[in-house]
Amino acid sequence: MSFITEAILRPKNIGAVAPSSKRLAKLMTENADLKHAKVVVELGPGTGVFTELILQEIPDSAVFMAIEQNEHFVTIMRAQYPTVDTIHGSAEHLKNYLKERGAESCDKILSGLPWASFDERLQRLLLSKIYESLSPDGVFLTFAYYPINHLPRGRTFKRQLRRYFKDIKKTRVVLNVPPAFVYICKR
Ligand SMILES: C[S@@+](CC[C@H](N)C(=O)[O-])C[C@H]1O[C@@H](n2cnc3c(N)ncnc32)[C@H](O)[C@@H]1O
């Protein structure tokens, strides 16, 4: 309910009508090779659908932080996942948050950000910060809704992804509201 309320109040920032399905969360984490992760960042965790699976996969030695802009979701995240370092802030400050925690870069970035709600300027700004923060052997995973990926902002996002990442793979589409797939991006 709280997700739907926030989606109605702030449609541009939330960009979804419901939390992601477990299927989509699984598709994200199974393609991230989290068992070997060192520094893991989740962007836009919302109510923590991906967080739960990330926690099950990462080794005890991994550093894990989640960056969420919405105050209400931050409160939920901190109550539900007290061991997770949930930062109340914007993904655009990712580099600073890593630095504050003594990390130069991260090797896994899992994003729940609503790219198709963002204009081209914001897409580019956020992708540049993600690219700069990812280690050379790191991986960036993000989902897109089908068939919204074929609409102008979805196409713009795909074009922006290509500007930054040499190796981009797409998974199959899974059940979700709306249906979704994952982009797996390497530098
Ligand atoms: C589509 S929801 C996804 C939530 C969750 N990951 C899921 O899949 O159910 C997008 C989330 O990104 C957050 N968000 C939007 N812009 C952000 C930003 N610049 N920095 C951090 N979080 C942001 C929203 O508040 C929201 O929680």
mmCIF file with all atom_site columns, C-alpha atoms and ligand atoms in Angstrom:
data_model
loop_
_atom_site.group_PDB
_atom_site.id
_atom_site.type_symbol
_atom_site.label_atom_id
_atom_site.label_alt_id
_atom_site.label_comp_id
_atom_site.label_asym_id
_atom_site.label_entity_id
_atom_site.label_seq_id
_atom_site.pdbx_PDB_ins_code
_atom_site.Cartn_x
_atom_site.Cartn_y
_atom_site.Cartn_z
_atom_site.occupancy
_atom_site.B_iso_or_equiv
_atom_site.pdbx_formal_charge
_atom_site.auth_seq_id
_atom_site.auth_comp_id
_atom_site.auth_asym_id
_atom_site.auth_atom_id
_atom_site.pdbx_PDB_model_num
ATOM   1   C CA  . MET A 1 1   ? 0.000  0.000   0.000   1.00 0.00 ? 1   MET A CA  1
ATOM   2   C CA  . SER A 1 2   ? 2.749  2.462   0.888   1.00 0.00 ? 2   SER A CA  1
ATOM   3   C CA  . PHE A 1 3   ? 4.364  1.858   -2.514  1.00 0.00 ? 3   PHE A CA  1
ATOM   4   C CA  . ILE A 1 4   ? 1.115  2.663   -4.349  1.00 0.00 ? 4   ILE A CA  1
ATOM   5   C CA  . THR A 1 5   ? 0.573  5.794   -2.218  1.00 0.00 ? 5   THR A CA  1
ATOM   6   C CA  . GLU A 1 6   ? 4.086  7.069   -2.975  1.00 0.00 ? 6   GLU A CA  1
ATOM   7   C CA  . ALA A 1 7   ? 3.648  6.205   -6.672  1.00 0.00 ? 7   ALA A CA  1
ATOM   8   C CA  . ILE A 1 8   ? 0.505  8.335   -6.788  1.00 0.00 ? 8   ILE A CA  1
ATOM   9   C CA  . LEU A 1 9   ? 2.113  11.214  -4.864  1.00 0.00 ? 9   LEU A CA  1
ATOM   10  C CA  . ARG A 1 10  ? 5.403  11.186  -6.796  1.00 0.00 ? 10  ARG A CA  1
ATOM   11  C CA  . PRO A 1 11  ? 4.852  9.401   -10.140 1.00 0.00 ? 11  PRO A CA  1
ATOM   12  C CA  . LYS A 1 12  ? 7.968  10.858  -11.839 1.00 0.00 ? 12  LYS A CA  1
ATOM   13  C CA  . ASN A 1 13  ? 10.319 9.719   -9.075  1.00 0.00 ? 13  ASN A CA  1
ATOM   14  C CA  . ILE A 1 14  ? 8.814  6.296   -8.458  1.00 0.00 ? 14  ILE A CA  1
ATOM   15  C CA  . GLY A 1 15  ? 8.003  5.422   -12.080 1.00 0.00 ? 15  GLY A CA  1
ATOM   16  C CA  . ALA A 1 16  ? 6.116  2.218   -11.257 1.00 0.00 ? 16  ALA A CA  1
ATOM   17  C CA  . VAL A 1 17  ? 2.681  1.230   -10.032 1.00 0.00 ? 17  VAL A CA  1
ATOM   18  C CA  . ALA A 1 18  ? 3.824  -1.607  -7.772  1.00 0.00 ? 18  ALA A CA  1
ATOM   19  C CA  . PRO A 1 19  ? 7.025  -3.060  -6.331  1.00 0.00 ? 19  PRO A CA  1
ATOM   20  C CA  . SER A 1 20  ? 8.891  -5.387  -8.703  1.00 0.00 ? 20  SER A CA  1
ATOM   21  C CA  . SER A 1 21  ? 7.931  -9.057  -8.770  1.00 0.00 ? 21  SER A CA  1
ATOM   22  C CA  . LYS A 1 22  ? 10.066 -11.747 -7.148  1.00 0.00 ? 22  LYS A CA  1
ATOM   23  C CA  . ARG A 1 23  ? 10.742 -13.078 -10.659 1.00 0.00 ? 23  ARG A CA  1
ATOM   24  C CA  . LEU A 1 24  ? 12.292 -9.786  -11.702 1.00 0.00 ? 24  LEU A CA  1
ATOM   25  C CA  . ALA A 1 25  ? 14.271 -9.568  -8.453  1.00 0.00 ? 25  ALA A CA  1
ATOM   26  C CA  . LYS A 1 26  ? 15.615 -13.068 -9.116  1.00 0.00 ? 26  LYS A CA  1
ATOM   27  C CA  . LEU A 1 27  ? 16.511 -12.199 -12.714 1.00 0.00 ? 27  LEU A CA  1
ATOM   28  C CA  . MET A 1 28  ? 18.503 -9.195  -11.457 1.00 0.00 ? 28  MET A CA  1
ATOM   29  C CA  . THR A 1 29  ? 20.418 -11.046 -8.749  1.00 0.00 ? 29  THR A CA  1
ATOM   30  C CA  . GLU A 1 30  ? 21.097 -14.285 -10.665 1.00 0.00 ? 30  GLU A CA  1
ATOM   31  C CA  . ASN A 1 31  ? 22.829 -12.265 -13.389 1.00 0.00 ? 31  ASN A CA  1
ATOM   32  C CA  . ALA A 1 32  ? 24.989 -10.278 -10.975 1.00 0.00 ? 32  ALA A CA  1
ATOM   33  C CA  . ASP A 1 33  ? 27.312 -13.058 -9.729  1.00 0.00 ? 33  ASP A CA  1
ATOM   34  C CA  . LEU A 1 34  ? 26.901 -11.694 -6.195  1.00 0.00 ? 34  LEU A CA  1
ATOM   35  C CA  . LYS A 1 35  ? 28.684 -14.610 -4.512  1.00 0.00 ? 35  LYS A CA  1
ATOM   36  C CA  . HIS A 1 36  ? 31.986 -13.019 -5.527  1.00 0.00 ? 36  HIS A CA  1
ATOM   37  C CA  . ALA A 1 37  ? 31.005 -9.401  -4.792  1.00 0.00 ? 37  ALA A CA  1
ATOM   38  C CA  . LYS A 1 38  ? 33.257 -7.004  -2.933  1.00 0.00 ? 38  LYS A CA  1
ATOM   39  C CA  . VAL A 1 39  ? 31.389 -3.680  -2.976  1.00 0.00 ? 39  VAL A CA  1
ATOM   40  C CA  . VAL A 1 40  ? 27.683 -3.782  -3.898  1.00 0.00 ? 40  VAL A CA  1
ATOM   41  C CA  . VAL A 1 41  ? 25.427 -0.777  -4.462  1.00 0.00 ? 41  VAL A CA  1
ATOM   42  C CA  . GLU A 1 42  ? 21.657 -0.853  -4.921  1.00 0.00 ? 42  GLU A CA  1
ATOM   43  C CA  . LEU A 1 43  ? 20.094 2.276   -6.414  1.00 0.00 ? 43  LEU A CA  1
ATOM   44  C CA  . GLY A 1 44  ? 16.427 3.029   -5.710  1.00 0.00 ? 44  GLY A CA  1
ATOM   45  C CA  . PRO A 1 45  ? 15.620 0.016   -3.483  1.00 0.00 ? 45  PRO A CA  1
ATOM   46  C CA  . GLY A 1 46  ? 12.063 1.232   -2.794  1.00 0.00 ? 46  GLY A CA  1
ATOM   47  C CA  . THR A 1 47  ? 10.543 -1.224  -0.312  1.00 0.00 ? 47  THR A CA  1
ATOM   48  C CA  . GLY A 1 48  ? 13.438 -3.685  -0.709  1.00 0.00 ? 48  GLY A CA  1
ATOM   49  C CA  . VAL A 1 49  ? 12.298 -6.412  -3.120  1.00 0.00 ? 49  VAL A CA  1
ATOM   50  C CA  . PHE A 1 50  ? 15.818 -6.731  -4.600  1.00 0.00 ? 50  PHE A CA  1
ATOM   51  C CA  . THR A 1 51  ? 17.511 -6.036  -1.248  1.00 0.00 ? 51  THR A CA  1
ATOM   52  C CA  . GLU A 1 52  ? 16.191 -9.235  0.276   1.00 0.00 ? 52  GLU A CA  1
ATOM   53  C CA  . LEU A 1 53  ? 17.726 -11.394 -2.473  1.00 0.00 ? 53  LEU A CA  1
ATOM   54  C CA  . ILE A 1 54  ? 20.973 -9.388  -2.556  1.00 0.00 ? 54  ILE A CA  1
ATOM   55  C CA  . LEU A 1 55  ? 21.422 -10.057 1.179   1.00 0.00 ? 55  LEU A CA  1
ATOM   56  C CA  . GLN A 1 56  ? 20.953 -13.792 0.603   1.00 0.00 ? 56  GLN A CA  1
ATOM   57  C CA  . GLU A 1 57  ? 23.650 -13.873 -2.085  1.00 0.00 ? 57  GLU A CA  1
ATOM   58  C CA  . ILE A 1 58  ? 26.507 -11.586 -1.034  1.00 0.00 ? 58  ILE A CA  1
ATOM   59  C CA  . PRO A 1 59  ? 29.420 -12.909 1.032   1.00 0.00 ? 59  PRO A CA  1
ATOM   60  C CA  . ASP A 1 60  ? 29.796 -11.676 4.646   1.00 0.00 ? 60  ASP A CA  1
ATOM   61  C CA  . SER A 1 61  ? 32.907 -9.786  3.600   1.00 0.00 ? 61  SER A CA  1
ATOM   62  C CA  . ALA A 1 62  ? 31.054 -7.612  1.051   1.00 0.00 ? 62  ALA A CA  1
ATOM   63  C CA  . VAL A 1 63  ? 30.278 -3.945  1.606   1.00 0.00 ? 63  VAL A CA  1
ATOM   64  C CA  . PHE A 1 64  ? 26.628 -3.262  0.701   1.00 0.00 ? 64  PHE A CA  1
ATOM   65  C CA  . MET A 1 65  ? 24.887 0.099   0.512   1.00 0.00 ? 65  MET A CA  1
ATOM   66  C CA  . ALA A 1 66  ? 21.465 1.103   -0.794  1.00 0.00 ? 66  ALA A CA  1
ATOM   67  C CA  . ILE A 1 67  ? 20.753 4.640   -1.981  1.00 0.00 ? 67  ILE A CA  1
ATOM   68  C CA  . GLU A 1 68  ? 17.134 5.789   -1.867  1.00 0.00 ? 68  GLU A CA  1
ATOM   69  C CA  . GLN A 1 69  ? 15.784 9.286   -2.466  1.00 0.00 ? 69  GLN A CA  1
ATOM   70  C CA  . ASN A 1 70  ? 12.310 8.783   -1.008  1.00 0.00 ? 70  ASN A CA  1
ATOM   71  C CA  . GLU A 1 71  ? 12.194 9.379   2.766   1.00 0.00 ? 71  GLU A CA  1
ATOM   72  C CA  . HIS A 1 72  ? 9.242  7.078   3.347   1.00 0.00 ? 72  HIS A CA  1
ATOM   73  C CA  . PHE A 1 73  ? 10.996 4.165   1.613   1.00 0.00 ? 73  PHE A CA  1
ATOM   74  C CA  . VAL A 1 74  ? 14.185 4.886   3.565   1.00 0.00 ? 74  VAL A CA  1
ATOM   75  C CA  . THR A 1 75  ? 12.213 4.473   6.811   1.00 0.00 ? 75  THR A CA  1
ATOM   76  C CA  . ILE A 1 76  ? 10.804 1.152   5.579   1.00 0.00 ? 76  ILE A CA  1
ATOM   77  C CA  . MET A 1 77  ? 14.252 -0.063  4.421   1.00 0.00 ? 77  MET A CA  1
ATOM   78  C CA  . ARG A 1 78  ? 15.912 0.808   7.738   1.00 0.00 ? 78  ARG A CA  1
ATOM   79  C CA  . ALA A 1 79  ? 13.179 -0.936  9.734   1.00 0.00 ? 79  ALA A CA  1
ATOM   80  C CA  . GLN A 1 80  ? 13.103 -4.031  7.526   1.00 0.00 ? 80  GLN A CA  1
ATOM   81  C CA  . TYR A 1 81  ? 16.814 -4.407  6.779   1.00 0.00 ? 81  TYR A CA  1
ATOM   82  C CA  . PRO A 1 82  ? 18.638 -2.876  9.778   1.00 0.00 ? 82  PRO A CA  1
ATOM   83  C CA  . THR A 1 83  ? 21.983 -4.404  8.731   1.00 0.00 ? 83  THR A CA  1
ATOM   84  C CA  . VAL A 1 84  ? 21.922 -2.626  5.361   1.00 0.00 ? 84  VAL A CA  1
ATOM   85  C CA  . ASP A 1 85  ? 23.590 0.772   5.036   1.00 0.00 ? 85  ASP A CA  1
ATOM   86  C CA  . THR A 1 86  ? 20.575 2.636   3.590   1.00 0.00 ? 86  THR A CA  1
ATOM   87  C CA  . ILE A 1 87  ? 21.548 6.125   2.500   1.00 0.00 ? 87  ILE A CA  1
ATOM   88  C CA  . HIS A 1 88  ? 18.861 8.781   2.176   1.00 0.00 ? 88  HIS A CA  1
ATOM   89  C CA  . GLY A 1 89  ? 20.078 10.615  -0.913  1.00 0.00 ? 89  GLY A CA  1
ATOM   90  C CA  . SER A 1 90  ? 20.336 10.633  -4.671  1.00 0.00 ? 90  SER A CA  1
ATOM   91  C CA  . ALA A 1 91  ? 22.161 8.175   -6.911  1.00 0.00 ? 91  ALA A CA  1
ATOM   92  C CA  . GLU A 1 92  ? 23.933 11.131  -8.487  1.00 0.00 ? 92  GLU A CA  1
ATOM   93  C CA  . HIS A 1 93  ? 26.112 11.362  -5.344  1.00 0.00 ? 93  HIS A CA  1
ATOM   94  C CA  . LEU A 1 94  ? 27.166 7.717   -5.571  1.00 0.00 ? 94  LEU A CA  1
ATOM   95  C CA  . LYS A 1 95  ? 30.885 8.540   -5.838  1.00 0.00 ? 95  LYS A CA  1
ATOM   96  C CA  . ASN A 1 96  ? 30.787 10.632  -2.654  1.00 0.00 ? 96  ASN A CA  1
ATOM   97  C CA  . TYR A 1 97  ? 28.933 7.948   -0.708  1.00 0.00 ? 97  TYR A CA  1
ATOM   98  C CA  . LEU A 1 98  ? 31.527 5.363   -1.763  1.00 0.00 ? 98  LEU A CA  1
ATOM   99  C CA  . LYS A 1 99  ? 34.370 7.683   -0.797  1.00 0.00 ? 99  LYS A CA  1
ATOM   100 C CA  . GLU A 1 100 ? 32.818 8.378   2.625   1.00 0.00 ? 100 GLU A CA  1
ATOM   101 C CA  . ARG A 1 101 ? 32.887 4.616   3.195   1.00 0.00 ? 101 ARG A CA  1
ATOM   102 C CA  . GLY A 1 102 ? 36.497 4.239   2.113   1.00 0.00 ? 102 GLY A CA  1
ATOM   103 C CA  . ALA A 1 103 ? 35.748 2.690   -1.281  1.00 0.00 ? 103 ALA A CA  1
ATOM   104 C CA  . GLU A 1 104 ? 37.126 4.069   -4.553  1.00 0.00 ? 104 GLU A CA  1
ATOM   105 C CA  . SER A 1 105 ? 34.732 2.061   -6.683  1.00 0.00 ? 105 SER A CA  1
ATOM   106 C CA  . CYS A 1 106 ? 32.205 -0.767  -6.595  1.00 0.00 ? 106 CYS A CA  1
ATOM   107 C CA  . ASP A 1 107 ? 32.001 -3.987  -8.583  1.00 0.00 ? 107 ASP A CA  1
ATOM   108 C CA  . LYS A 1 108 ? 28.206 -4.527  -8.625  1.00 0.00 ? 108 LYS A CA  1
ATOM   109 C CA  . ILE A 1 109 ? 25.522 -1.907  -9.165  1.00 0.00 ? 109 ILE A CA  1
ATOM   110 C CA  . LEU A 1 110 ? 21.905 -3.075  -9.176  1.00 0.00 ? 110 LEU A CA  1
ATOM   111 C CA  . SER A 1 111 ? 19.503 -0.339  -10.137 1.00 0.00 ? 111 SER A CA  1
ATOM   112 C CA  . GLY A 1 112 ? 15.779 0.028   -9.569  1.00 0.00 ? 112 GLY A CA  1
ATOM   113 C CA  . LEU A 1 113 ? 15.777 3.575   -10.927 1.00 0.00 ? 113 LEU A CA  1
ATOM   114 C CA  . PRO A 1 114 ? 12.823 4.514   -13.173 1.00 0.00 ? 114 PRO A CA  1
ATOM   115 C CA  . TRP A 1 115 ? 14.851 5.456   -16.260 1.00 0.00 ? 115 TRP A CA  1
ATOM   116 C CA  . ALA A 1 116 ? 11.898 5.954   -18.599 1.00 0.00 ? 116 ALA A CA  1
ATOM   117 C CA  . SER A 1 117 ? 10.524 8.638   -16.221 1.00 0.00 ? 117 SER A CA  1
ATOM   118 C CA  . PHE A 1 118 ? 13.777 10.600  -16.418 1.00 0.00 ? 118 PHE A CA  1
ATOM   119 C CA  . ASP A 1 119 ? 14.594 13.108  -19.157 1.00 0.00 ? 119 ASP A CA  1
ATOM   120 C CA  . GLU A 1 120 ? 17.728 12.669  -21.249 1.00 0.00 ? 120 GLU A CA  1
ATOM   121 C CA  . ARG A 1 121 ? 19.800 15.101  -19.145 1.00 0.00 ? 121 ARG A CA  1
ATOM   122 C CA  . LEU A 1 122 ? 19.085 13.196  -15.922 1.00 0.00 ? 122 LEU A CA  1
ATOM   123 C CA  . GLN A 1 123 ? 19.630 9.810   -17.592 1.00 0.00 ? 123 GLN A CA  1
ATOM   124 C CA  . ARG A 1 124 ? 23.037 10.985  -18.787 1.00 0.00 ? 124 ARG A CA  1
ATOM   125 C CA  . LEU A 1 125 ? 24.017 12.527  -15.441 1.00 0.00 ? 125 LEU A CA  1
ATOM   126 C CA  . LEU A 1 126 ? 23.145 9.381   -13.489 1.00 0.00 ? 126 LEU A CA  1
ATOM   127 C CA  . LEU A 1 127 ? 24.742 7.014   -16.015 1.00 0.00 ? 127 LEU A CA  1
ATOM   128 C CA  . SER A 1 128 ? 27.968 9.039   -15.973 1.00 0.00 ? 128 SER A CA  1
ATOM   129 C CA  . LYS A 1 129 ? 28.152 8.711   -12.161 1.00 0.00 ? 129 LYS A CA  1
ATOM   130 C CA  . ILE A 1 130 ? 27.433 5.000   -12.384 1.00 0.00 ? 130 ILE A CA  1
ATOM   131 C CA  . TYR A 1 131 ? 30.094 4.507   -15.056 1.00 0.00 ? 131 TYR A CA  1
ATOM   132 C CA  . GLU A 1 132 ? 32.719 6.473   -13.066 1.00 0.00 ? 132 GLU A CA  1
ATOM   133 C CA  . SER A 1 133 ? 31.970 4.482   -9.895  1.00 0.00 ? 133 SER A CA  1
ATOM   134 C CA  . LEU A 1 134 ? 32.134 1.025   -11.454 1.00 0.00 ? 134 LEU A CA  1
ATOM   135 C CA  . SER A 1 135 ? 35.431 -0.869  -11.321 1.00 0.00 ? 135 SER A CA  1
ATOM   136 C CA  . PRO A 1 136 ? 36.823 -1.929  -14.758 1.00 0.00 ? 136 PRO A CA  1
ATOM   137 C CA  . ASP A 1 137 ? 35.656 -5.531  -14.197 1.00 0.00 ? 137 ASP A CA  1
ATOM   138 C CA  . GLY A 1 138 ? 32.364 -4.466  -12.605 1.00 0.00 ? 138 GLY A CA  1
ATOM   139 C CA  . VAL A 1 139 ? 28.798 -5.026  -13.764 1.00 0.00 ? 139 VAL A CA  1
ATOM   140 C CA  . PHE A 1 140 ? 25.798 -2.704  -13.843 1.00 0.00 ? 140 PHE A CA  1
ATOM   141 C CA  . LEU A 1 141 ? 22.312 -4.241  -13.920 1.00 0.00 ? 141 LEU A CA  1
ATOM   142 C CA  . THR A 1 142 ? 19.102 -2.370  -14.487 1.00 0.00 ? 142 THR A CA  1
ATOM   143 C CA  . PHE A 1 143 ? 15.635 -3.317  -15.612 1.00 0.00 ? 143 PHE A CA  1
ATOM   144 C CA  . ALA A 1 144 ? 13.330 -1.885  -18.254 1.00 0.00 ? 144 ALA A CA  1
ATOM   145 C CA  . TYR A 1 145 ? 9.638  -2.371  -18.799 1.00 0.00 ? 145 TYR A CA  1
ATOM   146 C CA  . TYR A 1 146 ? 8.357  -4.065  -21.932 1.00 0.00 ? 146 TYR A CA  1
ATOM   147 C CA  . PRO A 1 147 ? 7.093  -2.583  -24.265 1.00 0.00 ? 147 PRO A CA  1
ATOM   148 C CA  . ILE A 1 148 ? 7.930  0.835   -22.709 1.00 0.00 ? 148 ILE A CA  1
ATOM   149 C CA  . ASN A 1 149 ? 11.535 0.257   -23.845 1.00 0.00 ? 149 ASN A CA  1
ATOM   150 C CA  . HIS A 1 150 ? 10.283 0.924   -27.395 1.00 0.00 ? 150 HIS A CA  1
ATOM   151 C CA  . LEU A 1 151 ? 8.797  4.332   -26.508 1.00 0.00 ? 151 LEU A CA  1
ATOM   152 C CA  . PRO A 1 152 ? 10.930 7.513   -26.945 1.00 0.00 ? 152 PRO A CA  1
ATOM   153 C CA  . ARG A 1 153 ? 12.383 7.708   -23.375 1.00 0.00 ? 153 ARG A CA  1
ATOM   154 C CA  . GLY A 1 154 ? 13.059 3.981   -23.358 1.00 0.00 ? 154 GLY A CA  1
ATOM   155 C CA  . ARG A 1 155 ? 14.898 4.293   -26.682 1.00 0.00 ? 155 ARG A CA  1
ATOM   156 C CA  . THR A 1 156 ? 16.808 7.318   -25.426 1.00 0.00 ? 156 THR A CA  1
ATOM   157 C CA  . PHE A 1 157 ? 17.892 5.320   -22.391 1.00 0.00 ? 157 PHE A CA  1
ATOM   158 C CA  . LYS A 1 158 ? 19.143 2.455   -24.571 1.00 0.00 ? 158 LYS A CA  1
ATOM   159 C CA  . ARG A 1 159 ? 21.126 4.982   -26.631 1.00 0.00 ? 159 ARG A CA  1
ATOM   160 C CA  . GLN A 1 160 ? 22.610 6.462   -23.454 1.00 0.00 ? 160 GLN A CA  1
ATOM   161 C CA  . LEU A 1 161 ? 23.560 2.994   -22.193 1.00 0.00 ? 161 LEU A CA  1
ATOM   162 C CA  . ARG A 1 162 ? 25.482 2.420   -25.436 1.00 0.00 ? 162 ARG A CA  1
ATOM   163 C CA  . ARG A 1 163 ? 27.423 5.655   -24.905 1.00 0.00 ? 163 ARG A CA  1
ATOM   164 C CA  . TYR A 1 164 ? 28.887 4.281   -21.680 1.00 0.00 ? 164 TYR A CA  1
ATOM   165 C CA  . PHE A 1 165 ? 28.961 0.502   -21.898 1.00 0.00 ? 165 PHE A CA  1
ATOM   166 C CA  . LYS A 1 166 ? 30.698 -1.613  -24.549 1.00 0.00 ? 166 LYS A CA  1
ATOM   167 C CA  . ASP A 1 167 ? 29.084 -4.883  -23.550 1.00 0.00 ? 167 ASP A CA  1
ATOM   168 C CA  . ILE A 1 168 ? 25.278 -4.802  -23.081 1.00 0.00 ? 168 ILE A CA  1
ATOM   169 C CA  . LYS A 1 169 ? 23.171 -7.955  -22.835 1.00 0.00 ? 169 LYS A CA  1
ATOM   170 C CA  . LYS A 1 170 ? 19.422 -8.286  -22.458 1.00 0.00 ? 170 LYS A CA  1
ATOM   171 C CA  . THR A 1 171 ? 17.667 -11.083 -20.570 1.00 0.00 ? 171 THR A CA  1
ATOM   172 C CA  . ARG A 1 172 ? 14.307 -12.610 -21.392 1.00 0.00 ? 172 ARG A CA  1
ATOM   173 C CA  . VAL A 1 173 ? 11.135 -10.731 -20.409 1.00 0.00 ? 173 VAL A CA  1
ATOM   174 C CA  . VAL A 1 174 ? 9.587  -11.966 -17.128 1.00 0.00 ? 174 VAL A CA  1
ATOM   175 C CA  . LEU A 1 175 ? 6.204  -11.558 -15.458 1.00 0.00 ? 175 LEU A CA  1
ATOM   176 C CA  . ASN A 1 176 ? 5.981  -8.260  -13.639 1.00 0.00 ? 176 ASN A CA  1
ATOM   177 C CA  . VAL A 1 177 ? 3.611  -5.272  -13.685 1.00 0.00 ? 177 VAL A CA  1
ATOM   178 C CA  . PRO A 1 178 ? 4.412  -4.245  -16.395 1.00 0.00 ? 178 PRO A CA  1
ATOM   179 C CA  . PRO A 1 179 ? 6.496  -7.126  -17.873 1.00 0.00 ? 179 PRO A CA  1
ATOM   180 C CA  . ALA A 1 180 ? 10.219 -6.421  -17.589 1.00 0.00 ? 180 ALA A CA  1
ATOM   181 C CA  . PHE A 1 181 ? 13.699 -7.545  -18.616 1.00 0.00 ? 181 PHE A CA  1
ATOM   182 C CA  . VAL A 1 182 ? 17.204 -6.773  -17.362 1.00 0.00 ? 182 VAL A CA  1
ATOM   183 C CA  . TYR A 1 183 ? 20.098 -4.999  -19.078 1.00 0.00 ? 183 TYR A CA  1
ATOM   184 C CA  . ILE A 1 184 ? 23.465 -6.450  -17.996 1.00 0.00 ? 184 ILE A CA  1
ATOM   185 C CA  . CYS A 1 185 ? 26.148 -3.868  -18.744 1.00 0.00 ? 185 CYS A CA  1
ATOM   186 C CA  . LYS A 1 186 ? 29.949 -4.053  -18.617 1.00 0.00 ? 186 LYS A CA  1
ATOM   187 C CA  . ARG A 1 187 ? 32.478 -1.315  -19.347 1.00 0.00 ? 187 ARG A CA  1
HETATM 188 C C1  . LIG B 2 .   ? 10.506 1.804   -9.941  1.00 0.00 ? 1   LIG B C1  1
HETATM 189 S S1  . LIG B 2 .   ? 10.840 2.118   -8.209  1.00 0.00 ? 1   LIG B S1  1
HETATM 190 C C2  . LIG B 2 .   ? 11.734 0.600   -7.888  1.00 0.00 ? 1   LIG B C2  1
HETATM 191 C C3  . LIG B 2 .   ? 11.740 0.182   -6.431  1.00 0.00 ? 1   LIG B C3  1
HETATM 192 C C4  . LIG B 2 .   ? 12.285 -1.207  -6.170  1.00 0.00 ? 1   LIG B C4  1
HETATM 193 N N1  . LIG B 2 .   ? 13.666 -1.337  -6.572  1.00 0.00 ? 1   LIG B N1  1
HETATM 194 C C5  . LIG B 2 .   ? 11.465 -2.262  -6.883  1.00 0.00 ? 1   LIG B C5  1
HETATM 195 O O1  . LIG B 2 .   ? 11.947 -2.750  -7.933  1.00 0.00 ? 1   LIG B O1  1
HETATM 196 O O2  . LIG B 2 .   ? 10.346 -2.570  -6.430  1.00 0.00 ? 1   LIG B O2  1
HETATM 197 C C6  . LIG B 2 .   ? 12.112 3.379   -8.348  1.00 0.00 ? 1   LIG B C6  1
HETATM 198 C C7  . LIG B 2 .   ? 12.788 3.744   -7.033  1.00 0.00 ? 1   LIG B C7  1
HETATM 199 O O3  . LIG B 2 .   ? 13.884 4.640   -7.332  1.00 0.00 ? 1   LIG B O3  1
HETATM 200 C C8  . LIG B 2 .   ? 13.883 5.706   -6.366  1.00 0.00 ? 1   LIG B C8  1
HETATM 201 N N2  . LIG B 2 .   ? 14.603 6.849   -6.963  1.00 0.00 ? 1   LIG B N2  1
HETATM 202 C C9  . LIG B 2 .   ? 14.193 7.652   -7.979  1.00 0.00 ? 1   LIG B C9  1
HETATM 203 N N3  . LIG B 2 .   ? 15.142 8.548   -8.284  1.00 0.00 ? 1   LIG B N3  1
HETATM 204 C C10 . LIG B 2 .   ? 16.203 8.292   -7.454  1.00 0.00 ? 1   LIG B C10 1
HETATM 205 C C11 . LIG B 2 .   ? 17.499 8.856   -7.293  1.00 0.00 ? 1   LIG B C11 1
HETATM 206 N N4  . LIG B 2 .   ? 17.917 9.878   -8.051  1.00 0.00 ? 1   LIG B N4  1
HETATM 207 N N5  . LIG B 2 .   ? 18.325 8.345   -6.358  1.00 0.00 ? 1   LIG B N5  1
HETATM 208 C C12 . LIG B 2 .   ? 17.928 7.299   -5.584  1.00 0.00 ? 1   LIG B C12 1
HETATM 209 N N6  . LIG B 2 .   ? 16.705 6.726   -5.673  1.00 0.00 ? 1   LIG B N6  1
HETATM 210 C C13 . LIG B 2 .   ? 15.845 7.205   -6.596  1.00 0.00 ? 1   LIG B C13 1
HETATM 211 C C14 . LIG B 2 .   ? 12.400 5.935   -6.090  1.00 0.00 ? 1   LIG B C14 1
HETATM 212 O O4  . LIG B 2 .   ? 12.192 6.653   -4.903  1.00 0.00 ? 1   LIG B O4  1
HETATM 213 C C15 . LIG B 2 .   ? 11.887 4.495   -6.042  1.00 0.00 ? 1   LIG B C15 1
HETATM 214 O O5  . LIG B 2 .   ? 12.060 3.924   -4.782  1.00 0.00 ? 1   LIG B O5  1
#
